[in-house]
CSV table of C-alpha atoms in Angstrom, one decimal:
chain,number,residue,atom,x,y,z
H,1,MET,CA,107.3,88.4,86.3
H,2,PRO,CA,109.4,91.1,84.6
H,3,ARG,CA,110.7,94.1,86.3
H,4,PRO,CA,108.5,97.3,86.0
H,5,ASN,CA,110.8,98.9,83.5
H,6,SER,CA,109.8,96.2,81.0
H,7,LEU,CA,106.1,96.6,81.7
H,8,GLY,CA,104.1,99.1,79.8
H,9,LEU,CA,101.3,101.0,81.5
H,10,MET,CA,98.4,102.9,80.0
H,11,VAL,CA,96.1,105.3,82.0
H,12,LEU,CA,92.6,106.4,81.1
H,13,GLY,CA,91.8,109.6,83.0
H,14,ASP,CA,91.4,113.3,83.3
H,15,ALA,CA,94.0,115.9,82.4
H,16,MET,CA,93.7,119.3,84.1
H,17,LEU,CA,95.6,122.5,84.7
H,18,ASP,CA,95.6,123.2,88.5
H,19,ILE,CA,95.7,126.8,89.5
H,20,VAL,CA,96.9,126.7,93.1
H,21,THR,CA,96.6,129.6,95.5
H,22,GLU,CA,98.3,129.7,98.9
H,23,PRO,CA,98.1,132.5,101.5
H,24,GLU,CA,101.1,134.6,102.0
H,25,THR,CA,100.1,135.5,105.6
H,26,GLU,CA,98.5,133.7,108.5
H,27,SER,CA,95.6,136.1,108.7
H,28,ALA,CA,92.2,134.5,109.2
H,29,ASP,CA,90.5,137.3,107.3
H,30,LEU,CA,88.9,135.6,104.3
H,31,GLU,CA,87.3,138.8,103.0
H,32,TYR,CA,90.7,139.9,101.5
H,33,MET,CA,93.7,137.7,101.2
H,34,GLU,CA,97.0,138.1,99.4
H,35,VAL,CA,98.2,134.8,97.9
H,36,SER,CA,100.9,133.2,95.8
H,37,ILE,CA,99.7,131.5,92.7
H,38,SER,CA,101.3,128.5,90.9
H,39,PHE,CA,100.3,126.5,87.8
H,40,GLN,CA,100.6,122.8,88.0
H,41,VAL,CA,99.6,119.8,85.9
H,42,GLY,CA,96.8,117.9,87.5
H,43,GLY,CA,93.9,115.5,87.0
H,44,SER,CA,93.8,111.9,88.0
H,45,GLY,CA,95.0,110.6,84.7
H,46,VAL,CA,98.1,112.9,84.7
H,47,HIS,CA,98.9,112.0,88.3
H,48,LEU,CA,98.7,108.3,87.7
H,49,ALA,CA,100.7,108.4,84.5
H,50,SER,CA,103.4,110.6,86.1
H,51,ALA,CA,103.7,108.2,89.0
H,52,ALA,CA,104.1,105.2,86.7
H,53,ALA,CA,106.8,107.0,84.7
H,54,ASP,CA,108.6,107.9,87.9
H,55,MET,CA,108.5,104.3,89.2
H,56,GLY,CA,109.9,102.6,86.2
H,57,PHE,CA,107.0,101.5,84.0
H,58,ALA,CA,107.8,101.9,80.3
H,59,PRO,CA,106.3,102.8,78.0
H,60,VAL,CA,103.7,104.9,79.7
H,61,SER,CA,100.7,106.5,77.9
H,62,LEU,CA,97.8,108.6,78.8
H,63,VAL,CA,94.4,108.5,77.1
H,64,CYS,CA,92.5,111.8,77.9
H,65,SER,CA,90.6,114.7,76.4
H,66,LEU,CA,92.1,118.2,75.8
H,67,GLY,CA,90.9,121.4,74.2
H,68,ALA,CA,91.9,121.7,70.6
H,69,ASP,CA,93.4,125.1,71.0
H,70,GLU,CA,97.0,125.7,72.1
H,71,ALA,CA,96.1,127.7,75.2
H,72,MET,CA,98.3,127.7,78.3
H,73,ALA,CA,96.5,124.7,79.9
H,74,ASN,CA,96.9,122.6,76.8
H,75,ARG,CA,100.6,123.5,76.3
H,76,THR,CA,101.5,123.0,80.0
H,77,ILE,CA,100.0,119.5,80.1
H,78,LYS,CA,101.6,118.3,76.9
H,79,ALA,CA,105.0,119.7,77.9
H,80,ALA,CA,104.8,118.0,81.3
H,81,LEU,CA,103.9,114.7,79.8
H,82,ARG,CA,106.6,115.0,77.1
H,83,ALA,CA,109.2,115.7,79.8
H,84,LYS,CA,108.5,112.4,81.5
H,85,GLY,CA,108.4,110.5,78.3
H,86,ILE,CA,104.6,109.8,78.5
H,87,SER,CA,102.9,109.2,75.2
H,88,LEU,CA,99.6,111.1,74.6
H,89,VAL,CA,96.5,109.5,73.0
H,90,ALA,CA,94.4,112.6,73.0
H,91,ASN,CA,90.8,113.4,72.2
H,92,PHE,CA,91.2,117.0,71.0
H,93,VAL,CA,87.8,118.7,71.4
H,94,GLU,CA,87.0,121.7,69.2
H,95,ASP,CA,85.5,124.8,70.8
H,96,CYS,CA,86.2,123.5,74.3
H,97,ARG,CA,88.8,124.4,76.8
H,98,THR,CA,91.2,122.0,78.6
H,99,GLY,CA,89.9,121.2,82.1
H,100,ILE,CA,91.0,123.6,84.9
H,101,THR,CA,90.9,123.2,88.6
H,102,ILE,CA,91.3,126.1,91.1
H,103,ILE,CA,92.6,125.0,94.4
H,104,GLY,CA,92.4,127.6,97.2
H,105,TYR,CA,94.1,127.0,100.5
H,106,SER,CA,93.2,129.0,103.6
H,107,PRO,CA,95.6,130.1,106.4
H,108,THR,CA,94.1,127.3,108.5
H,109,GLY,CA,95.1,124.6,106.0
H,110,SER,CA,91.6,123.9,104.7
H,111,ARG,CA,91.1,124.0,101.0
H,112,ILE,CA,88.4,124.4,98.4
H,113,LEU,CA,88.5,122.9,94.9
H,114,MET,CA,86.5,124.4,92.0
H,115,THR,CA,86.7,122.5,88.7
H,116,GLU,CA,85.7,123.2,85.2
H,117,PRO,CA,86.0,119.7,83.6
H,118,GLY,CA,86.0,121.3,80.1
H,119,ALA,CA,87.1,118.8,77.4
H,120,ASN,CA,87.1,115.9,80.0
H,121,ARG,CA,83.3,115.8,79.8
H,122,ASN,CA,83.4,114.9,76.1
H,123,PRO,CA,83.0,111.3,74.8
H,124,LEU,CA,86.1,109.6,73.5
H,125,THR,CA,85.8,109.5,69.7
H,126,ASP,CA,85.9,106.2,67.8
H,127,SER,CA,89.3,107.1,66.4
H,128,VAL,CA,90.7,107.7,69.9
H,129,ILE,CA,89.2,104.4,71.2
H,130,ALA,CA,90.7,102.6,68.3
H,131,ALA,CA,94.1,104.2,68.8
H,132,ALA,CA,94.0,103.3,72.5
H,133,CYS,CA,93.1,99.7,71.8
H,134,ALA,CA,95.9,99.5,69.3
H,135,ALA,CA,98.4,100.8,71.9
H,136,LEU,CA,97.2,98.6,74.8
H,137,THR,CA,100.0,97.7,77.2
H,138,ASP,CA,100.7,95.1,80.0
H,139,VAL,CA,98.8,97.2,82.6
H,140,VAL,CA,95.8,99.5,82.0
H,141,VAL,CA,94.8,101.8,84.9
H,142,VAL,CA,91.4,103.5,84.7
H,143,SER,CA,90.4,106.5,86.8
H,144,GLY,CA,86.9,106.3,88.1
H,145,TYR,CA,86.3,109.8,86.7
H,146,MET,CA,86.0,108.1,83.3
H,147,LEU,CA,83.1,106.0,84.6
H,148,PHE,CA,81.7,108.7,86.8
H,149,ARG,CA,80.6,110.7,83.8
H,150,SER,CA,78.0,109.0,81.6
H,151,THR,CA,79.5,110.8,78.6
H,152,THR,CA,82.9,108.9,78.9
H,153,ARG,CA,81.6,105.7,80.3
H,154,ASN,CA,80.9,103.8,77.1
H,155,GLY,CA,84.2,104.5,75.4
H,156,THR,CA,86.1,103.8,78.5
H,157,SER,CA,84.3,100.5,79.0
H,158,GLU,CA,85.1,99.5,75.5
H,159,ILE,CA,88.8,100.0,76.0
H,160,MET,CA,88.6,98.1,79.3
H,161,ARG,CA,86.9,95.3,77.5
H,162,GLN,CA,89.5,95.1,74.8
H,163,ALA,CA,92.3,95.3,77.4
H,164,SER,CA,90.9,92.4,79.3
H,165,ARG,CA,90.5,90.3,76.2
H,166,GLN,CA,94.1,91.0,75.3
H,167,GLY,CA,95.3,89.9,78.7
H,168,SER,CA,96.3,93.3,80.1
H,169,LEU,CA,96.1,93.7,83.9
H,170,VAL,CA,93.2,96.2,84.3
H,171,VAL,CA,93.1,98.3,87.4
H,172,LEU,CA,90.2,100.6,88.5
H,173,ASP,CA,90.8,103.5,90.9
H,174,LEU,CA,87.4,104.2,92.5
H,175,VAL,CA,87.4,108.0,92.4
H,176,PRO,CA,85.8,110.4,93.1
H,177,HIS,CA,84.6,109.3,96.5
H,178,SER,CA,81.0,110.3,95.5
H,179,LEU,CA,81.2,107.8,92.6
H,180,HIS,CA,78.2,105.9,94.1
H,181,GLN,CA,76.0,108.9,93.4
H,182,LYS,CA,76.6,108.6,89.6
H,183,MET,CA,76.8,104.8,89.2
H,184,SER,CA,74.6,102.1,90.6
H,185,LEU,CA,76.1,99.0,92.2
H,186,ALA,CA,74.9,97.0,89.2
H,187,GLU,CA,76.8,99.3,86.8
H,188,LEU,CA,79.9,99.1,89.0
H,189,ARG,CA,79.7,95.3,89.1
H,190,SER,CA,79.3,95.2,85.3
H,191,SER,CA,82.5,97.2,85.0
H,192,LEU,CA,84.3,94.8,87.2
H,193,ASP,CA,83.8,92.1,84.5
H,194,PHE,CA,86.9,93.6,82.9
H,195,VAL,CA,88.9,94.5,86.1
H,196,ASP,CA,91.6,92.6,88.0
H,197,PHE,CA,92.5,95.1,90.7
H,198,VAL,CA,90.4,97.8,92.5
H,199,ALA,CA,91.6,100.7,94.7
H,200,GLY,CA,89.6,103.1,96.8
H,201,ALA,CA,88.5,104.4,100.2
H,202,PHE,CA,86.7,101.9,102.5
H,203,SER,CA,83.9,104.5,102.7
H,204,THR,CA,83.5,104.3,98.9
H,205,PHE,CA,83.0,100.6,99.1
H,206,THR,CA,80.6,101.0,102.0
H,207,ALA,CA,78.6,103.6,100.1
H,208,PHE,CA,78.2,101.1,97.2
H,209,GLY,CA,77.1,98.5,99.7
H,210,ILE,CA,79.8,96.1,98.7
H,211,SER,CA,82.3,94.5,101.1
H,212,ILE,CA,86.0,93.8,100.3
H,213,GLU,CA,85.3,90.1,100.8
H,214,THR,CA,82.6,90.3,98.0
H,215,LEU,CA,84.9,92.3,95.8
H,216,LEU,CA,87.6,89.6,96.1
H,217,SER,CA,85.2,87.1,94.7
H,218,GLU,CA,85.1,89.3,91.5
H,219,VAL,CA,88.6,90.7,91.2
H,220,GLU,CA,92.1,89.5,92.1
H,221,GLY,CA,93.1,92.3,94.5
H,222,VAL,CA,91.9,95.3,96.5
H,223,LEU,CA,93.7,98.3,98.0
H,224,ALA,CA,91.6,100.1,100.5
H,225,TYR,CA,92.4,103.0,102.8
H,226,TRP,CA,90.5,102.9,106.0
H,227,PRO,CA,89.2,105.6,108.4
H,228,ASP,CA,91.9,104.8,110.9
H,229,GLY,CA,94.6,105.9,108.4
H,230,THR,CA,95.8,102.4,107.5
H,231,TYR,CA,96.2,101.1,104.0
H,232,ARG,CA,95.3,97.5,103.4
H,233,PHE,CA,96.2,95.4,100.4
H,234,ALA,CA,94.3,92.2,100.0
H,235,ASN,CA,94.2,89.5,97.4
H,236,ARG,CA,92.5,86.1,97.4
H,237,THR,CA,95.2,84.5,99.5
H,238,GLU,CA,96.3,87.2,102.0
H,239,SER,CA,95.5,90.5,103.5
H,240,ASP,CA,98.0,92.9,105.1
H,241,VAL,CA,98.3,96.5,106.3
H,242,ILE,CA,100.9,98.0,104.1
H,243,GLY,CA,101.4,101.1,106.2
H,244,GLU,CA,99.9,104.2,107.8
H,245,PHE,CA,99.9,107.2,105.5
H,246,GLN,CA,98.3,110.6,105.6
H,247,ASP,CA,94.7,110.5,104.4
H,248,PRO,CA,94.8,111.1,100.6
H,249,ILE,CA,91.7,113.1,100.7
H,250,ALA,CA,92.6,115.3,103.7
H,251,PRO,CA,93.1,119.0,102.8
H,252,THR,CA,96.8,119.0,103.7
H,253,THR,CA,97.6,116.0,101.6
H,254,PRO,CA,99.8,116.8,98.5
H,255,ARG,CA,97.9,116.4,95.3
H,256,GLY,CA,98.4,113.1,93.6
H,257,MET,CA,99.2,111.2,96.8
H,258,SER,CA,96.6,108.5,96.4
H,259,GLU,CA,97.6,108.0,92.8
H,260,ARG,CA,101.2,107.5,93.8
H,261,LEU,CA,100.2,105.1,96.5
H,262,LEU,CA,98.2,103.0,94.0
H,263,ILE,CA,101.0,102.9,91.5
H,264,TRP,CA,103.5,102.0,94.2
H,265,VAL,CA,101.4,99.0,95.4
H,266,LEU,CA,100.7,98.0,91.8
H,267,ARG,CA,104.4,98.1,91.0
H,268,ASN,CA,105.1,95.6,93.8
H,269,TYR,CA,102.0,93.6,92.9
H,270,VAL,CA,102.9,93.2,89.2
H,271,THR,CA,106.5,92.3,89.9
H,272,SER,CA,105.6,89.6,92.4
H,273,GLN,CA,107.7,91.3,95.1
H,274,VAL,CA,106.6,91.2,98.7
H,275,HIS,CA,104.2,94.2,98.9
H,276,LEU,CA,105.6,95.3,102.3
H,277,ALA,CA,109.0,95.9,100.9
H,278,GLY,CA,110.4,99.2,99.9
H,279,THR,CA,109.5,102.8,100.8
H,280,LEU,CA,106.7,104.9,99.3
H,281,PRO,CA,108.4,107.4,97.0
H,282,GLY,CA,107.9,111.0,97.8
């Protein structure tokens, strides 16, 4: 198959502005804490698209929802995507802010995430769905957040359906890890009708009551990270541990780690390279 730089990749996912606070001292006093604050682009969609651009996929596009105003969050996200050469297929929502996540770290390393999804909650409009379908690429990666919310599920499913019909490789990232609380197993399996490759935590598969062996009867490949810290990639002919990496949902794990891991495995998968080769980019 072609090298990644000749393969296009489209992401369906959230776009957020992350406001990250980190303590400036080691004091355990949580009543008053002086912190440093940084503003970073975030959201599963942005992380996946950024990783794809970094790893040689081209062209890369992101289908997401943003507030219609030109507030800081909107400008920051668009500038970051533009800097990486990522095309934007945006659902601009009037009278709604772009999503914001506040990530607060404590001196002990634990963190708390508080999210206002904002525009991400809104359904994709017919015009955005049509534009996405017209721009479909070799690979389409879908963040589970787009299926997690009932408001975005139908539009996302339609793009997945069209991508599958066109022959795109469709990949589903099963996030958030509480996805099973918003979708039934029957709804998940219905979505898998259009999916070639699934990624997620072993605990997520278990919560749905579906085994990796069963998944492999419905999709071509599965990437699962296990409680013991190992990452295992399996397709219908083989299964291997691809390495031991820091738990992507641990408080100390850098944001976007699980998305980068998925794109890294996908990059090797779609190029027919041995998936043990190479080093996970930082």
